[in-house]
Coordinates of C-alpha atoms and ligand atoms in Angstrom, one line a residue:
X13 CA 36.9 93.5 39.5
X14 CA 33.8 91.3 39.2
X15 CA 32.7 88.6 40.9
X16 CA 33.1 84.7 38.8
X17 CA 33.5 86.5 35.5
X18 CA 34.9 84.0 33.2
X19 CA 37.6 84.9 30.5
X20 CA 35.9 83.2 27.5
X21 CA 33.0 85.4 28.2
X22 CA 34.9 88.5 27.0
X23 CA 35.6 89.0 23.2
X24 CA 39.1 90.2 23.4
X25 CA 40.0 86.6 24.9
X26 CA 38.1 84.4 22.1
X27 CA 34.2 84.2 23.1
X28 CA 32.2 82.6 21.4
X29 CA 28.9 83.5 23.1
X30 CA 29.3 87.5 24.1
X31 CA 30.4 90.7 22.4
X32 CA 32.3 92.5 25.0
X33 CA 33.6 95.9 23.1
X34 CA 35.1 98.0 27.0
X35 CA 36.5 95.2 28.4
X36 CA 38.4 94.7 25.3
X37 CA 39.1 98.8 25.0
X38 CA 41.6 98.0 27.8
X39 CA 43.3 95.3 25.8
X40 CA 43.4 96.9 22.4
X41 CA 45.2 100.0 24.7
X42 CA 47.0 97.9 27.2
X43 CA 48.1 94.8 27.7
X44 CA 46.1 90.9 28.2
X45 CA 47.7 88.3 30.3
X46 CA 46.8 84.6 28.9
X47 CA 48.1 82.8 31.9
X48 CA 46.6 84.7 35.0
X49 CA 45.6 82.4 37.7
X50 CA 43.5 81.8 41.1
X51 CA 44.8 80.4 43.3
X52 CA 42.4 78.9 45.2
X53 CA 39.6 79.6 43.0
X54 CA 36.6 80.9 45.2
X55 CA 35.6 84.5 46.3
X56 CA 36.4 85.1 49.8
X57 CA 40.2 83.0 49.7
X58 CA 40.7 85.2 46.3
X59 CA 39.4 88.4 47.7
X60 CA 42.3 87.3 50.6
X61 CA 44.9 87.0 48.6
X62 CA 44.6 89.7 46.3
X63 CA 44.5 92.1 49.7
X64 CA 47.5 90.2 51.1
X65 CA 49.6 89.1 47.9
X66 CA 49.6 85.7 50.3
X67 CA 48.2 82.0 49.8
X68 CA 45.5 81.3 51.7
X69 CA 47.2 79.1 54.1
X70 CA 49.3 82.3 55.2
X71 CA 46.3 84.9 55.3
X72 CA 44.3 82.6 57.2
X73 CA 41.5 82.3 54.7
X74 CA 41.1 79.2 52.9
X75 CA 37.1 79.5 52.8
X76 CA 34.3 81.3 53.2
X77 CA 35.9 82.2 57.0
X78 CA 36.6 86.2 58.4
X79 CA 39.4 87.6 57.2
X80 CA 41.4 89.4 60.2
X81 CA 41.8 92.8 59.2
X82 CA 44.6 93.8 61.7
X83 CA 47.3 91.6 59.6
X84 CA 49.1 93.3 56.6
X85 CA 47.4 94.6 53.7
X86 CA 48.2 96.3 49.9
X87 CA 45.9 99.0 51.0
X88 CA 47.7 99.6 54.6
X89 CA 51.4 100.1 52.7
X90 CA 49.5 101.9 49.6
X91 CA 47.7 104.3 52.8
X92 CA 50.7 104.9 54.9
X93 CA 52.6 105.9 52.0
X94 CA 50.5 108.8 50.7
X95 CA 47.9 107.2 48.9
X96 CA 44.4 108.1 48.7
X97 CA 42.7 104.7 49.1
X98 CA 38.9 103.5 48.6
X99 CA 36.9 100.5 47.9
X100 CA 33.2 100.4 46.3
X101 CA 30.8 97.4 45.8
X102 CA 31.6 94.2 47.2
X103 CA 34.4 93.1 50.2
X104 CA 33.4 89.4 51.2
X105 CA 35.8 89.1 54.0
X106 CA 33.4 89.3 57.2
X107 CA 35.3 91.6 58.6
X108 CA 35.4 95.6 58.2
X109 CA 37.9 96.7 55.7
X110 CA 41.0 98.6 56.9
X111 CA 43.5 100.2 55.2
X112 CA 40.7 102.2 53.5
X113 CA 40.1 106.2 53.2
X114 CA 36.5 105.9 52.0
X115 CA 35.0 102.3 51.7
X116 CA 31.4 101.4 51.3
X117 CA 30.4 98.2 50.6
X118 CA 27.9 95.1 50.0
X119 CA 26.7 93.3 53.5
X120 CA 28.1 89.3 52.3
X121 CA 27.5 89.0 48.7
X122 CA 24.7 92.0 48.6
X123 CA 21.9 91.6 46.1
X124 CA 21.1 92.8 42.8
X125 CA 17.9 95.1 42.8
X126 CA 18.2 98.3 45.0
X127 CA 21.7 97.0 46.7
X128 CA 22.4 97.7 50.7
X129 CA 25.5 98.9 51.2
X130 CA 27.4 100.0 54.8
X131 CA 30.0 102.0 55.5
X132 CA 31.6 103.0 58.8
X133 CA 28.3 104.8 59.9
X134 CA 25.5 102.1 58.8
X135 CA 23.6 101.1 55.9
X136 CA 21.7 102.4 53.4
X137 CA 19.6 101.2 50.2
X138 CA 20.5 102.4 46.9
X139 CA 17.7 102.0 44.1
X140 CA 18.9 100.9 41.3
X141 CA 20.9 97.8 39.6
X142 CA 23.5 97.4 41.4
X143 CA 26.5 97.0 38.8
X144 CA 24.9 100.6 37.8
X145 CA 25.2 102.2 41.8
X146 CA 28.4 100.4 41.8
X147 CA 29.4 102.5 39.2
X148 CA 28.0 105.7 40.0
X149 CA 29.3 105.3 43.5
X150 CA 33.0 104.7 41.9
X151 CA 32.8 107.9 39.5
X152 CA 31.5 109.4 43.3
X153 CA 34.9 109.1 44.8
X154 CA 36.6 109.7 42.3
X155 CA 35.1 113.2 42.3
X156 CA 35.4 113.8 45.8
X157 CA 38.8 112.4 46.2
X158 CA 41.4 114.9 47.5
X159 CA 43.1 116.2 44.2
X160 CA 46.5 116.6 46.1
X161 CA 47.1 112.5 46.6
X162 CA 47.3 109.7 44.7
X163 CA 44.5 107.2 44.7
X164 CA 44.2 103.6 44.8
X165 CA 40.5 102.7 44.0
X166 CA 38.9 99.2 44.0
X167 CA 35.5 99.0 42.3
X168 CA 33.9 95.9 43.2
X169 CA 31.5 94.5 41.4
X170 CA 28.7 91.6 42.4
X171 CA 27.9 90.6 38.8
X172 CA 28.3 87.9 37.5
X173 CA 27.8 86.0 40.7
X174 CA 24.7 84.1 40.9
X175 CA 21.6 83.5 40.4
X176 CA 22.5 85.8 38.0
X177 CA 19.9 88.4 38.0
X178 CA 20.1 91.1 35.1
X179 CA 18.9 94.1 34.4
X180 CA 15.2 94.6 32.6
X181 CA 17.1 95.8 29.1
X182 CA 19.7 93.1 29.2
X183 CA 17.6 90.4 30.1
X184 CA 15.8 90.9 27.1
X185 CA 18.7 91.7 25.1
X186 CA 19.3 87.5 25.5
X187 CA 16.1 86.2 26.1
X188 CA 15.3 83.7 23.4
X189 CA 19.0 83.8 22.1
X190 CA 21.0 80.8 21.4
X191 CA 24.3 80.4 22.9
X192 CA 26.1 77.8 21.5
X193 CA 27.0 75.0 23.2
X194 CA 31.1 74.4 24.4
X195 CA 32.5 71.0 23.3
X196 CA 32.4 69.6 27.0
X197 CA 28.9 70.3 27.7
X198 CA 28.4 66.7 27.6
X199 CA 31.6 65.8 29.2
X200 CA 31.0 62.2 30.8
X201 CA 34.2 62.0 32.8
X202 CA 35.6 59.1 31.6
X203 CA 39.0 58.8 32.7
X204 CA 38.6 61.2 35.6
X205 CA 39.1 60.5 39.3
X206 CA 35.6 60.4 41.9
X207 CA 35.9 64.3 41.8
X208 CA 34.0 65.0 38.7
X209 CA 31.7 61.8 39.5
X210 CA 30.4 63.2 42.5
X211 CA 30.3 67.4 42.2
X212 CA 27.4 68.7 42.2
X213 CA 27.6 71.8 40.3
X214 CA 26.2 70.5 37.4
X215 CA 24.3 72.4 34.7
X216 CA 21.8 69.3 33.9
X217 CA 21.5 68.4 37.5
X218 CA 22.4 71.0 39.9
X219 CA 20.0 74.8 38.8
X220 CA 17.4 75.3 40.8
X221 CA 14.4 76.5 39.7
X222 CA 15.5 80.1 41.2
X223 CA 18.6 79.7 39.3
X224 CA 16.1 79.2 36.1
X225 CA 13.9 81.9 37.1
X226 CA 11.0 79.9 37.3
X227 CA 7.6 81.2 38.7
X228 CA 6.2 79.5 42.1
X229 CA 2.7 78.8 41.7
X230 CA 0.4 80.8 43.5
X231 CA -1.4 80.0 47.0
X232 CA 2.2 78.6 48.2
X233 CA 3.2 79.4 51.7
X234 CA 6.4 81.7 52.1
X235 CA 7.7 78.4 53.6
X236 CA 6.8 76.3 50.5
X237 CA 7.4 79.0 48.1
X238 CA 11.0 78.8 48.8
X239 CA 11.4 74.9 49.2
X240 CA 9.8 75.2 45.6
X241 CA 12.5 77.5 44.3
X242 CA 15.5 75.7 46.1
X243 CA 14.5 72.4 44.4
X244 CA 16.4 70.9 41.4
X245 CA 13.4 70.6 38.4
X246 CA 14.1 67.4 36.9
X247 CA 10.6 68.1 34.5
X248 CA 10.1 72.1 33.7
X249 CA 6.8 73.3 31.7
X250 CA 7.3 76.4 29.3
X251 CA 5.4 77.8 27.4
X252 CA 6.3 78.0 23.4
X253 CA 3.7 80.2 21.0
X254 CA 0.8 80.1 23.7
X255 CA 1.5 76.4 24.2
X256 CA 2.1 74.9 27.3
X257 CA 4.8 72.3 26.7
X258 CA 6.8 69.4 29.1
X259 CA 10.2 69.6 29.2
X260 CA 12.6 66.8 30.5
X261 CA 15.4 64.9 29.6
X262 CA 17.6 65.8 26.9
X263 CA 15.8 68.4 25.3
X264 CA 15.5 70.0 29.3
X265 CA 19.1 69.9 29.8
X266 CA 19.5 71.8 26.5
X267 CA 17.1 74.3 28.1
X268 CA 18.3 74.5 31.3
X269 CA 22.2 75.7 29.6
X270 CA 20.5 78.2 27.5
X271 CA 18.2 79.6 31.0
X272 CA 21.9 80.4 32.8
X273 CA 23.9 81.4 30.3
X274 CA 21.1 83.9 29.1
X275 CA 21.6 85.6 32.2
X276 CA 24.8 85.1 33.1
X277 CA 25.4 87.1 30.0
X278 CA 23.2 89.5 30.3
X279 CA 24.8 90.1 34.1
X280 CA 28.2 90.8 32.0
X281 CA 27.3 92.6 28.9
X282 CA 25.7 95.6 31.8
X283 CA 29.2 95.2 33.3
X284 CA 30.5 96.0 30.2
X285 CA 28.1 98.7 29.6
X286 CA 29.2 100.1 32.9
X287 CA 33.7 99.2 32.1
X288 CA 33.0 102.0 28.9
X289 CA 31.2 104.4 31.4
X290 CA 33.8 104.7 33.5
X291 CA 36.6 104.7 31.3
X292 CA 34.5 107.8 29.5
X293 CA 34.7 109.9 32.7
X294 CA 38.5 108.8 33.5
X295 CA 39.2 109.6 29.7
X296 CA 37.2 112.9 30.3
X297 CA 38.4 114.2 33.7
X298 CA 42.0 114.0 32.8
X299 CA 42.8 110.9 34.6
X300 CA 43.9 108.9 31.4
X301 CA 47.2 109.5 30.9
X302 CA 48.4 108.8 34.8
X303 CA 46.2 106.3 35.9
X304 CA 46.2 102.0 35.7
X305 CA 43.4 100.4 35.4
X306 CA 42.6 96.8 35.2
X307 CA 40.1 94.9 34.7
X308 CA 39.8 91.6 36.7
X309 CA 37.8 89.0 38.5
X310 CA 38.3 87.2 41.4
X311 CA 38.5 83.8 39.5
X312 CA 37.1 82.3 36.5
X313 CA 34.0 80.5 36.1
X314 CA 32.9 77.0 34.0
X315 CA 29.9 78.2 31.3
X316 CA 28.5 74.5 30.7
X317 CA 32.3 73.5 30.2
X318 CA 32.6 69.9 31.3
X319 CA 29.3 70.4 32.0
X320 CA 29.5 72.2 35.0
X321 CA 29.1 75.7 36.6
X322 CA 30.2 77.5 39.8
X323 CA 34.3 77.2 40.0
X324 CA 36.7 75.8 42.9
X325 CA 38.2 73.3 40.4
X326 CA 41.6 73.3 39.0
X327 CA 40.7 73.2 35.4
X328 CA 41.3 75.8 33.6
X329 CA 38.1 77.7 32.9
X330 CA 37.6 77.9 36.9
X331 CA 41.6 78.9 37.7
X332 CA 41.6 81.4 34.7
X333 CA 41.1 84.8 35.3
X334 CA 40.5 87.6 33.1
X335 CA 43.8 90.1 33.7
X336 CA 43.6 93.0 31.3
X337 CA 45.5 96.4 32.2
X338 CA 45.7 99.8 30.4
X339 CA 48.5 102.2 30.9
X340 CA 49.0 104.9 28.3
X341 CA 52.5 105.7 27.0
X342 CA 54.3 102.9 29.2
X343 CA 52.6 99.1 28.0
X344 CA 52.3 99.0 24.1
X345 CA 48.9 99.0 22.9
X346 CA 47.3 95.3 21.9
X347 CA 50.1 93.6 24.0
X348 CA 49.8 89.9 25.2
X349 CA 51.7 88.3 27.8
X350 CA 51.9 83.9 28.4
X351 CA 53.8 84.8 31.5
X352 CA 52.8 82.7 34.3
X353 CA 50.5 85.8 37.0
X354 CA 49.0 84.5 40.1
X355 CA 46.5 86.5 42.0
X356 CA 49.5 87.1 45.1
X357 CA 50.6 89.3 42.4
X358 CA 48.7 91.7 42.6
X359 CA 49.2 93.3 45.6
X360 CA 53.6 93.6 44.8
X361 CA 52.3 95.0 41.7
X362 CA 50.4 98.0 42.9
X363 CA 53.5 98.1 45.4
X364 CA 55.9 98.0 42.9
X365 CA 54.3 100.7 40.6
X366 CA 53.4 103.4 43.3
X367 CA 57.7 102.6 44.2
X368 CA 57.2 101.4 47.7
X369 CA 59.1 98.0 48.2
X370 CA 57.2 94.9 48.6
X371 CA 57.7 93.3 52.2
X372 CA 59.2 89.9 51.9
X373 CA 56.3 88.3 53.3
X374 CA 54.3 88.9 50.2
X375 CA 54.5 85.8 48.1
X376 CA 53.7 86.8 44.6
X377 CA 55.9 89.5 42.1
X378 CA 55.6 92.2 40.6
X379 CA 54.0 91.9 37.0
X380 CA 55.4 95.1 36.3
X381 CA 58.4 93.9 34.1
X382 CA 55.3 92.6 32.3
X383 CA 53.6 95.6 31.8
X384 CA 56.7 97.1 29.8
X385 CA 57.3 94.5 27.8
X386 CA 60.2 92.7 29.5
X387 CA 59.8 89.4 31.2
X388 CA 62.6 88.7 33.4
X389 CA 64.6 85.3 32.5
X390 CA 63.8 83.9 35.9
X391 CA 59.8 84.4 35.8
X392 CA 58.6 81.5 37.0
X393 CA 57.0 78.3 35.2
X394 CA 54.9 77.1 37.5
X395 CA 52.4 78.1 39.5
X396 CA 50.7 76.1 42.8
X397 CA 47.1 75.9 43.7
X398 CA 44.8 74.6 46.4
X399 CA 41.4 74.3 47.2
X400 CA 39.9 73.2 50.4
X401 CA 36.0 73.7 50.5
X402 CA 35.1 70.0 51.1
X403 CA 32.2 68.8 51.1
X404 CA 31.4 72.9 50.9
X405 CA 28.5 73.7 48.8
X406 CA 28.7 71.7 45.6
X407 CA 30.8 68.5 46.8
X408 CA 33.9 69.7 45.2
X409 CA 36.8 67.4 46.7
X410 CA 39.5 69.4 47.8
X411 CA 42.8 69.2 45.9
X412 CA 46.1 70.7 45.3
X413 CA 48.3 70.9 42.1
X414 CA 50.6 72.5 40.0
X415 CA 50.4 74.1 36.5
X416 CA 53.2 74.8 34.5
X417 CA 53.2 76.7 31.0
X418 CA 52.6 73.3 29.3
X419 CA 50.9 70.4 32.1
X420 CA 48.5 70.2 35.0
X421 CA 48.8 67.6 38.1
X422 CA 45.8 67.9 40.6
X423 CA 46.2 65.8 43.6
X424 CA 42.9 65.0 45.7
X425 CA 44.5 64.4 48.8
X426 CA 41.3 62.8 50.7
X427 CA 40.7 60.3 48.2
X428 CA 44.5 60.1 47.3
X429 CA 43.6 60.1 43.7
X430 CA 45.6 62.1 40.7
X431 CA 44.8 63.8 37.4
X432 CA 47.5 64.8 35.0
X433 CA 46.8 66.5 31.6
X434 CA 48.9 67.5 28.6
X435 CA 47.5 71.5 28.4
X436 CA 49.2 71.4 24.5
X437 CA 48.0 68.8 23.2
X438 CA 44.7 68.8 25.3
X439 CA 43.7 72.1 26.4
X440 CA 40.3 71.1 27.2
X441 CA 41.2 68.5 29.9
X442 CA 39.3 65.6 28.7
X443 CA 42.4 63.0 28.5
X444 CA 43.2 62.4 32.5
X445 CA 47.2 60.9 31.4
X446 CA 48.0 59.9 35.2
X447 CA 47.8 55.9 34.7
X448 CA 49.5 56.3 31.0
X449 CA 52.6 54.0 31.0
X450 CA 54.3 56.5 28.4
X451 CA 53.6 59.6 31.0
X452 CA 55.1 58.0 33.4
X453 CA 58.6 60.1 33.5
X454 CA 56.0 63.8 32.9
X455 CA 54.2 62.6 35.7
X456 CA 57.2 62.0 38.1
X457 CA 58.7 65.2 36.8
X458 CA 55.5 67.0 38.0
X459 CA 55.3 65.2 41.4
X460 CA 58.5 66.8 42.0
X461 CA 57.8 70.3 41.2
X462 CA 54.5 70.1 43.1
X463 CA 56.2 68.9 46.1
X464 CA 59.2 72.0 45.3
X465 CA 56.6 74.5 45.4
X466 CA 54.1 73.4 47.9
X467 CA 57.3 73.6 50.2
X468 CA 58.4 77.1 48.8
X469 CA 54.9 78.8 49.4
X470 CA 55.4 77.4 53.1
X471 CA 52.3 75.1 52.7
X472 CA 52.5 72.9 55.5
X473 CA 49.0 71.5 55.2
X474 CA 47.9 73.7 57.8
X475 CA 44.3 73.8 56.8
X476 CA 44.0 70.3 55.8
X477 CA 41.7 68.9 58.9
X478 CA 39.9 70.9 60.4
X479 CA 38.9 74.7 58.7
X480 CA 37.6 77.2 60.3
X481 CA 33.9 78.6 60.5
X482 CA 32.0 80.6 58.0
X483 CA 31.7 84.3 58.9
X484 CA 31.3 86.1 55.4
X485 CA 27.7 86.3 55.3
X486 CA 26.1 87.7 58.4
X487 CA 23.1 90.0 58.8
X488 CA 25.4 93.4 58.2
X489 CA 24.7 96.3 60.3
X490 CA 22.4 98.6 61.2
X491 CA 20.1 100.9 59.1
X492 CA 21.4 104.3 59.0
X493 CA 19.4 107.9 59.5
X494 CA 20.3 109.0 55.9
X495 CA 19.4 113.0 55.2
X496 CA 18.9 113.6 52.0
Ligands
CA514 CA1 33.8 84.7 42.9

């Protein structure tokens, strides 16, 4: 799994700004799911759920808050049942992890150049990139595993969380390349409800000059240096042929796009570089034939569409995640499901395969039907979101909604305004139809599911006053004595 990886940044789902050649191994071998969503599209609440297979509302993590480690978890029933279980790279949840054999992980979201990670006995600093240690530690346990179990591995990665920092080769693989633009760069929200007006996660407005990768000037204090890079440039000099030159306005939002997407792909494309290392050594040890693998992330991720970046939104580049799983001599080769998959599936789904039966309590399915080609005639059509990070870092109103396989209603239930959109006929989400006079009986017909599910996934708006406090990113432990 990776961290805010974003579907359309991977070939085998339709870029058109990134090659992506292992990712898409796994598809061309396995299976893609189209239609796998977040549920409440942000990293710790994701992370959550996937551990759980619950809403956030259940699992008592609907933001960037500690995850209580005692409650249920996939890994617990996958341990207790005979199962070798790890996790690599990063957690997220404030808390230690349990359930685990072997875990070593980032402290909060960790950082990219020579990584700290902890493990029960303390710290330690890895040199190195850290989707590369990640890597390397993950091919580690495998190797050291005890041969007589099972295993159930997660490999965690940080990239492509921001500020988006690559490595030396693929930052320079991108530098100077053009990306092209999507066609709601310039989105100007017409239509739209306060939401979209007043985010502030924009590409144009909302990088700062660390985002950019700009260069303080010198002689700054530490204290000024990083006020500098916090700020949001609004006029950026570069320099073009040995030329100093001014950007701003429209020619510096063009800029600023092509600054984070540059990196945000070069972040990736060492991911991907790193997905074909690893499925070399499982294809090499032996390990193909019996083992799963998927390739995930724990949401989606706008790249300048509507003009924005980060996530927590409903649309669909934010809610979309990448959901690509290989599994020689039981899923046809270059299969592709619509189904409807939520991230509560996953953890009945690694139930379900290793034949242990999912507690009741879990509120996803198992996608395992999928996976052999049969979707069951009661799969659902509908899937419920929420989001409550509000005001949270970007000003992203909280909202809930449904999808279906054909519509979206988002409900912002502070400002008790609605957006409804016709996915067929507008996939992009441009066309808010809630105050058409002709969508009148969709709408209705939506209101009533939304309400159905909210009440079936037991949402009684518990989190919708007060949340509870951040505890994801503290100072991590204590060094370790390492003996090398
Ligand atoms: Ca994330």
């Amino acid at each position: 799994m990776t961290d805010d990886h974003a579907a359309h940044a991977i070939s085998c789902y339709g870029s058109k700004v990134n090659r992506t050649p292992n990712m898409d191994r796994l598809a061309t071998e396995g299976i893609r799911f189209d239609r796998c969503f977040a549920t409440n599209s942000i990293c710790t609440p994701s992370r959550a759920t996937i551990v759980t297979g619950k809403y956030s509302h259940k699992n008592g993590v609907p933001v960037f808050n500690r995850f209580d480690g005692s409650q249920q978890t996939v890994a617990k029933l996958l341990q207790s049942s005979g199962y070798y279980t790890a996790i690599v790279g990063k957690w997220h949840l404030g808390s230690d992890p349990t359930g685990f054999d072997y875990w070593n992980i980032l402290p909060g979201q960790g950082r990219y150049n020579d990584p700290i990670l902890y493990d029960k006995s303390g710290s330690e600093v890895y040199s190195g990139y850290a989707t590369d240690v990640i890597t390397d530690l993950t091919i580690q346990v495998l190797k050291n595993r005890p041969k007589d179990k099972p295993f159930f591995l997660m490999s965690h990665h940080k990239a492509p969380h921001r500020e988006w920092t690559p490595d030396e080769k693929h930052r320079r693989m991108f530098a100077g390349r053009q990306i092209p633009e999507p066609g709601t760069l310039w989105d100007d929200y017409q239509g739209r409800t306060d939401a979209l007006h007043e985010q502030k996660q924009s590409v144009f407005n909302d990088l700062t000059r660390l985002d950019l990768k700009l260069t303080p000037p010198a002689g700054l204090s530490q204290q000024e240096r990083q006020a500098w890079l916090v700020a949001k440039p609004t006029e950026v000099e570069i320099d073009v042929d040995g030329q100093k030159k001014i950007l701003t306005g429209t020619e510096l939002k063009k800029w600023k796009y092509q600054r984070y997407m540059q990196d945000y792909l070069a972040c990736v494309q060492s991911v991907d570089d790193n997905v074909g290392r690893l499925l070399d050594w499982i294809d090499a040890n032996g390990l193909r034939d019996n083992t799963l693998v998927i390739y995930t992330s724990d949401q989606g991720f706008f790249l300048g569409d509507h003009g924005l970046y980060d996530k927590r939104f409903m649309y669909e580049p934010s809610i979309k995640m990448p959901f690509l799983v290989r599994w020689p001599g039981t899923i046809k080769p270059g299969s592709v499901t619509t189904a409807l998959a939520t991230n509560c599936d996953f953890a009945p789904t690694f139930l379900d395969l290793a034949g242990i039966s999912v507690p009741a309590d879990m509120q996803g399915r198992s996608l395992a039907p999928l996976f052999r080609g049969q979707r069951p005639s009661d799969w659902r059509d509908s899937m419920y979101y929420r989001y409550y990070h509000d005001p949270g870092h970007h000003d992203t109103r909280a909202h809930y909604g449904v999808r279906t396989d054909t519509h979206k209603l988002m409900y912002f239930w502070r400002k008790d305004q609605w957006e409804c959109y016709d996915l067929v006929k507008d996939p992009e989400e441009m066309h808010n139809m809630y105050n058409d006079p002709a969508a009148k009986p969709v709408v209705e017909k939506l209101k009533q599911e939304l309400h159905r599910l909210k009440k079936q996934v037991e949402d009684e708006d518990q989190f919708s006053g007060e949340l509870p406090p951040a505890g994801v990113d503290g100072p991590g432990p204590a060094r370790k004595t390492v003996t090398k």
